[in-house]
């Protein structure tokens, strides 16, 4: 088993409250350093970078963060920019917006910005991502798969993420888009990995010791595949309904947590 996590993460299931109590984004602002924070907002995932960047600038300013840089990283050329990588290195927190997670990994992967991100992460700088920015946090991420459908073999597309959290598969908008089936497929294919499905307006605050706490108004579903006794996922009939037995599922609301090393539920 490798080292799962090396720093501080806040992983949001999408559609977080931006204009009310904003509990999750308040937690993000505090993690970043509050009034003294220097936040880099990365809009790579979205095809509306100016609009989305301005929205999060407004939200974090309302929450007391004064120094916010929205980074323009829409191409690999911009991800190799010394200016953009330096802004990451100077930050006390990095925020990834939603959109398409494959844009993040394919544009940033292996570039100066990617190296800067891992450098600050290893020093304890908080990295926060919502929706697509949540999925990309792990070493292996879901790119596409059936929502609101029974679990079917060979319907899940996966790709490397940016590798801040290892041995985990993250899915977002989880209950709202009926994604239990596709996360079960992901864990059936990789039983040593934990599946973490995060509902909208809900997040996991991941600590360097590899435990997390749930923050938000809905729930987090944890799928533990180590207990699987059998599945048909490797059999040669594509698009079959997945058969799986012995899988362990935990549903955790605010006030609960999970130790990813011991695979134990925590109450805090």
CSV table of C-alpha atoms in Angstrom, one decimal:
chain,number,residue,atom,x,y,z
A,1,UNK,CA,0.0,0.0,0.0
A,2,UNK,CA,1.5,3.3,-1.0
A,3,UNK,CA,1.2,6.6,0.8
A,4,UNK,CA,-2.3,7.8,0.2
A,5,UNK,CA,-2.1,11.5,0.9
A,6,UNK,CA,0.7,14.0,1.5
A,7,UNK,CA,-1.1,17.2,2.4
A,8,UNK,CA,-4.4,19.0,2.9
A,9,UNK,CA,-7.3,18.5,0.6
A,10,UNK,CA,-10.9,19.7,0.5
A,11,UNK,CA,-12.9,17.7,-2.1
A,12,UNK,CA,-16.4,19.0,-3.0
A,13,UNK,CA,-19.1,17.1,-4.7
A,14,UNK,CA,-20.3,20.1,-6.7
A,15,UNK,CA,-23.2,22.6,-6.5
A,16,UNK,CA,-21.9,23.9,-3.2
A,17,UNK,CA,-23.7,26.8,-1.6
A,18,UNK,CA,-22.1,30.0,-2.8
A,19,UNK,CA,-24.5,32.6,-1.6
A,20,UNK,CA,-26.1,31.5,1.7
A,21,UNK,CA,-24.2,30.2,4.7
A,22,UNK,CA,-21.5,28.8,2.3
A,23,UNK,CA,-20.3,26.3,5.0
A,24,UNK,CA,-18.0,24.4,2.7
A,25,UNK,CA,-16.4,27.5,1.0
A,26,UNK,CA,-16.0,29.1,4.4
A,27,UNK,CA,-14.0,26.0,5.4
A,28,UNK,CA,-12.0,26.4,2.2
A,29,UNK,CA,-11.3,30.1,2.9
A,30,UNK,CA,-10.1,29.2,6.5
A,31,UNK,CA,-7.9,26.4,5.1
A,32,UNK,CA,-6.4,28.9,2.7
A,33,UNK,CA,-5.5,31.3,5.5
A,34,UNK,CA,-8.5,33.6,5.8
A,35,UNK,CA,-7.7,37.3,5.3
A,36,UNK,CA,-4.0,36.6,4.8
A,37,UNK,CA,-4.6,33.9,2.1
A,38,UNK,CA,-3.2,34.1,-1.4
A,39,UNK,CA,-5.5,32.0,-3.5
A,40,UNK,CA,-4.9,30.7,-7.0
A,41,UNK,CA,-8.2,29.8,-8.8
A,42,UNK,CA,-7.6,27.4,-11.6
A,43,UNK,CA,-10.5,27.4,-14.2
A,44,UNK,CA,-8.9,24.9,-16.6
A,45,UNK,CA,-11.9,22.5,-16.4
A,46,UNK,CA,-14.5,25.0,-17.6
A,47,UNK,CA,-15.0,26.4,-21.1
A,48,UNK,CA,-16.4,29.6,-19.4
A,49,UNK,CA,-13.2,30.5,-17.5
A,50,UNK,CA,-13.8,34.3,-17.2
A,51,UNK,CA,-17.3,33.9,-15.9
A,52,UNK,CA,-16.5,31.1,-13.5
A,53,UNK,CA,-13.3,32.7,-12.3
A,54,UNK,CA,-15.1,36.0,-11.5
A,55,UNK,CA,-17.9,34.1,-9.7
A,56,UNK,CA,-15.4,32.4,-7.3
A,57,UNK,CA,-13.5,35.7,-6.9
A,58,UNK,CA,-16.7,37.3,-5.7
A,59,UNK,CA,-17.5,34.4,-3.4
A,60,UNK,CA,-14.1,34.3,-1.7
A,61,UNK,CA,-13.9,38.1,-1.4
A,62,UNK,CA,-17.3,38.0,0.4
A,63,UNK,CA,-15.8,35.3,2.7
A,64,UNK,CA,-12.9,37.6,3.6
A,65,UNK,CA,-10.1,36.5,1.2
A,66,UNK,CA,-8.4,39.6,-0.2
A,67,UNK,CA,-5.7,38.3,-2.5
A,68,UNK,CA,-7.2,36.1,-5.3
A,69,UNK,CA,-5.5,35.3,-8.6
A,70,UNK,CA,-7.6,33.7,-11.4
A,71,UNK,CA,-5.1,31.7,-13.5
A,72,UNK,CA,-5.6,31.5,-17.3
A,73,UNK,CA,-4.5,27.9,-18.1
A,74,UNK,CA,-6.5,26.8,-21.1
A,75,UNK,CA,-3.6,25.3,-23.1
A,76,UNK,CA,-0.4,23.3,-22.3
A,77,UNK,CA,1.6,26.3,-23.4
A,78,UNK,CA,-0.1,28.3,-20.6
A,79,UNK,CA,0.5,25.4,-18.2
A,80,UNK,CA,4.2,25.6,-19.0
A,81,UNK,CA,4.3,29.4,-18.3
A,82,UNK,CA,6.8,30.4,-15.5
A,83,UNK,CA,4.4,33.1,-14.5
A,84,UNK,CA,1.5,30.7,-13.9
A,85,UNK,CA,3.7,28.2,-12.0
A,86,UNK,CA,5.1,31.0,-9.9
A,87,UNK,CA,1.6,32.1,-8.9
A,88,UNK,CA,1.0,28.5,-7.7
A,89,UNK,CA,4.2,28.5,-5.8
A,90,UNK,CA,3.3,31.8,-4.1
A,91,UNK,CA,-0.1,30.7,-3.1
A,92,UNK,CA,-1.4,29.6,0.3
A,93,UNK,CA,-4.3,27.7,-1.4
A,94,UNK,CA,-5.3,26.4,-4.8
A,95,UNK,CA,-8.9,26.1,-6.0
A,96,UNK,CA,-10.0,24.0,-9.0
A,97,UNK,CA,-13.4,24.8,-10.4
A,98,UNK,CA,-15.8,22.4,-12.1
A,99,UNK,CA,-16.2,21.5,-15.8
A,100,UNK,CA,-14.5,18.6,-17.5
A,101,UNK,CA,-11.9,16.7,-15.4
A,102,UNK,CA,-10.1,15.4,-18.5
A,103,UNK,CA,-9.3,19.0,-19.5
A,104,UNK,CA,-7.4,19.5,-16.2
A,105,UNK,CA,-5.4,16.3,-16.5
A,106,UNK,CA,-4.6,16.6,-20.2
A,107,UNK,CA,-3.7,20.3,-20.1
A,108,UNK,CA,-1.8,20.5,-16.8
A,109,UNK,CA,-0.4,16.9,-16.5
A,110,UNK,CA,3.5,16.9,-16.6
A,111,UNK,CA,3.9,20.7,-17.0
A,112,UNK,CA,5.5,23.3,-14.8
A,113,UNK,CA,2.1,24.1,-13.2
A,114,UNK,CA,1.7,20.4,-12.4
A,115,UNK,CA,5.2,20.3,-10.7
A,116,UNK,CA,4.4,23.5,-8.8
A,117,UNK,CA,1.1,22.1,-7.6
A,118,UNK,CA,2.8,19.0,-6.2
A,119,UNK,CA,5.5,21.1,-4.6
A,120,UNK,CA,3.1,23.3,-2.7
A,121,UNK,CA,0.9,20.4,-1.8
A,122,UNK,CA,3.9,18.5,-0.2
A,123,UNK,CA,4.5,21.7,1.9
A,124,UNK,CA,1.0,21.7,3.3
A,125,UNK,CA,-0.7,24.2,1.0
A,126,UNK,CA,-4.4,23.4,0.9
A,127,UNK,CA,-5.8,22.2,-2.5
A,128,UNK,CA,-9.5,22.4,-3.0
A,129,UNK,CA,-11.6,21.1,-5.9
A,130,UNK,CA,-15.3,21.0,-6.8
A,131,UNK,CA,-17.1,18.7,-9.2
A,132,UNK,CA,-14.6,18.0,-12.0
A,133,UNK,CA,-12.0,19.6,-9.7
A,134,UNK,CA,-12.9,16.9,-7.2
A,135,UNK,CA,-12.6,13.9,-9.5
A,136,UNK,CA,-9.2,14.9,-10.8
A,137,UNK,CA,-7.6,14.9,-7.3
A,138,UNK,CA,-7.1,11.1,-7.3
A,139,UNK,CA,-4.5,9.0,-9.1
A,140,UNK,CA,-7.2,7.3,-11.1
A,141,UNK,CA,-10.4,9.2,-12.0
A,142,UNK,CA,-13.7,8.5,-13.6
A,143,UNK,CA,-14.0,10.3,-17.0
A,144,UNK,CA,-17.4,9.0,-18.1
A,145,UNK,CA,-20.0,6.3,-17.2
A,146,UNK,CA,-23.7,5.7,-17.0
A,147,UNK,CA,-25.6,7.7,-14.5
A,148,UNK,CA,-29.1,6.8,-13.2
A,149,UNK,CA,-28.6,3.2,-14.5
A,150,UNK,CA,-27.8,-0.2,-13.2
A,151,UNK,CA,-24.2,-1.1,-12.8
A,152,UNK,CA,-23.0,-2.5,-16.2
A,153,UNK,CA,-19.6,-3.9,-17.1
A,154,UNK,CA,-17.4,-2.2,-19.6
A,155,UNK,CA,-19.4,1.1,-19.5
A,156,UNK,CA,-16.9,3.0,-17.3
A,157,UNK,CA,-14.1,5.2,-18.8
A,158,UNK,CA,-11.2,5.9,-16.4
A,159,UNK,CA,-8.0,7.9,-16.8
A,160,UNK,CA,-5.1,9.1,-14.6
A,161,UNK,CA,-5.9,12.1,-12.4
A,162,UNK,CA,-3.3,14.5,-10.9
A,163,UNK,CA,-2.4,12.1,-8.1
A,164,UNK,CA,-2.9,14.1,-4.9
A,165,UNK,CA,-4.9,11.3,-3.3
A,166,UNK,CA,-3.8,7.7,-4.1
A,167,UNK,CA,-5.8,4.4,-4.0
A,168,UNK,CA,-9.1,6.2,-4.2
A,169,UNK,CA,-11.7,6.8,-6.9
A,170,UNK,CA,-13.8,9.9,-6.4
A,171,UNK,CA,-17.2,10.5,-7.9
A,172,UNK,CA,-19.2,13.7,-7.5
A,173,UNK,CA,-22.9,14.9,-7.8
A,174,UNK,CA,-23.2,11.4,-6.5
A,175,UNK,CA,-26.7,10.8,-5.2
A,176,UNK,CA,-28.3,13.6,-7.2
A,177,UNK,CA,-27.1,11.9,-10.5
A,178,UNK,CA,-27.6,8.3,-9.5
A,179,UNK,CA,-23.9,7.3,-9.7
A,180,UNK,CA,-23.8,4.4,-7.3
A,181,UNK,CA,-23.7,1.9,-10.1
A,182,UNK,CA,-20.8,3.4,-11.9
A,183,UNK,CA,-18.7,3.8,-8.7
A,184,UNK,CA,-19.4,0.1,-7.9
A,185,UNK,CA,-18.0,-0.8,-11.3
A,186,UNK,CA,-14.9,1.2,-10.6
A,187,UNK,CA,-14.3,-0.5,-7.3
A,188,UNK,CA,-15.1,-3.9,-8.8
A,189,UNK,CA,-12.4,-3.3,-11.3
A,190,UNK,CA,-10.0,-2.0,-8.6
A,191,UNK,CA,-11.0,-3.7,-5.3
A,192,UNK,CA,-8.0,-2.3,-3.4
A,193,UNK,CA,-9.2,1.2,-4.1
A,194,UNK,CA,-11.8,3.0,-2.0
A,195,UNK,CA,-14.7,4.5,-3.9
A,196,UNK,CA,-15.8,7.9,-2.5
A,197,UNK,CA,-19.0,9.3,-3.8
A,198,UNK,CA,-19.6,12.9,-2.7
A,199,UNK,CA,-23.1,14.4,-2.9
A,200,UNK,CA,-23.8,18.0,-4.0
A,201,UNK,CA,-23.1,20.7,-1.3
A,202,UNK,CA,-21.0,18.1,0.5
A,203,UNK,CA,-17.3,17.7,0.9
A,204,UNK,CA,-14.5,15.7,2.5
A,205,UNK,CA,-11.7,17.5,4.3
A,206,UNK,CA,-8.7,15.1,3.9
A,207,UNK,CA,-5.9,15.4,6.4
A,208,UNK,CA,-2.3,14.4,5.9
A,209,UNK,CA,-2.7,11.3,8.1
A,210,UNK,CA,-5.2,9.9,5.5
A,211,UNK,CA,-8.4,10.4,7.4
A,212,UNK,CA,-11.3,12.6,6.3
A,213,UNK,CA,-14.2,14.5,7.8
A,214,UNK,CA,-17.5,15.1,6.0
A,215,UNK,CA,-18.7,18.8,5.8
A,216,UNK,CA,-22.0,19.8,4.1
A,217,UNK,CA,-25.7,19.3,3.9
A,218,UNK,CA,-25.8,15.8,2.2
A,219,UNK,CA,-23.7,12.6,2.5
A,220,UNK,CA,-20.6,10.8,1.4
A,221,UNK,CA,-20.8,7.2,0.3
A,222,UNK,CA,-17.7,5.1,0.8
A,223,UNK,CA,-17.4,1.8,-1.1
A,224,UNK,CA,-14.8,-0.6,0.3
A,225,UNK,CA,-13.9,-3.3,-2.2
A,226,UNK,CA,-11.5,-5.3,0.0
A,227,UNK,CA,-14.4,-7.3,1.4
A,228,UNK,CA,-15.7,-8.4,-2.1
A,229,UNK,CA,-16.1,-12.1,-2.2
A,230,UNK,CA,-17.0,-12.4,-5.9
A,231,UNK,CA,-17.8,-10.4,-9.0
A,232,UNK,CA,-18.3,-11.0,-12.7
A,233,UNK,CA,-16.5,-7.8,-13.8
A,234,UNK,CA,-13.7,-9.7,-15.5
A,235,UNK,CA,-15.9,-12.1,-17.5
A,236,UNK,CA,-16.0,-11.8,-21.2
A,237,UNK,CA,-19.5,-10.5,-21.8
A,238,UNK,CA,-19.5,-6.7,-22.2
A,239,UNK,CA,-22.4,-4.6,-21.1
A,240,UNK,CA,-23.7,-7.3,-18.7
A,241,UNK,CA,-25.3,-6.2,-15.5
A,242,UNK,CA,-22.5,-6.2,-12.8
A,243,UNK,CA,-22.8,-9.0,-10.2
A,244,UNK,CA,-20.9,-8.3,-7.0
A,245,UNK,CA,-21.2,-9.7,-3.5
A,246,UNK,CA,-19.6,-8.9,-0.2
A,247,UNK,CA,-18.9,-5.2,-0.9
A,248,UNK,CA,-18.9,-2.9,2.1
A,249,UNK,CA,-20.8,0.4,1.8
A,250,UNK,CA,-20.8,3.3,4.3
A,251,UNK,CA,-23.1,6.4,4.1
A,252,UNK,CA,-21.7,9.3,6.1
A,253,UNK,CA,-23.3,12.7,6.8
A,254,UNK,CA,-21.7,15.8,8.4
A,255,UNK,CA,-20.3,14.9,11.8
A,256,UNK,CA,-18.8,11.6,10.5
A,257,UNK,CA,-15.4,10.8,9.1
A,258,UNK,CA,-13.4,7.9,7.7
A,259,UNK,CA,-9.8,6.6,8.3
A,260,UNK,CA,-8.7,5.5,4.8
A,261,UNK,CA,-5.7,3.5,6.2
A,262,UNK,CA,-7.7,1.4,8.7
A,263,UNK,CA,-10.9,1.7,6.7
A,264,UNK,CA,-12.9,2.5,9.8
A,265,UNK,CA,-15.8,5.0,10.2
A,266,UNK,CA,-15.1,7.9,12.6
A,267,UNK,CA,-17.6,10.0,14.6
A,268,UNK,CA,-16.4,13.5,15.5
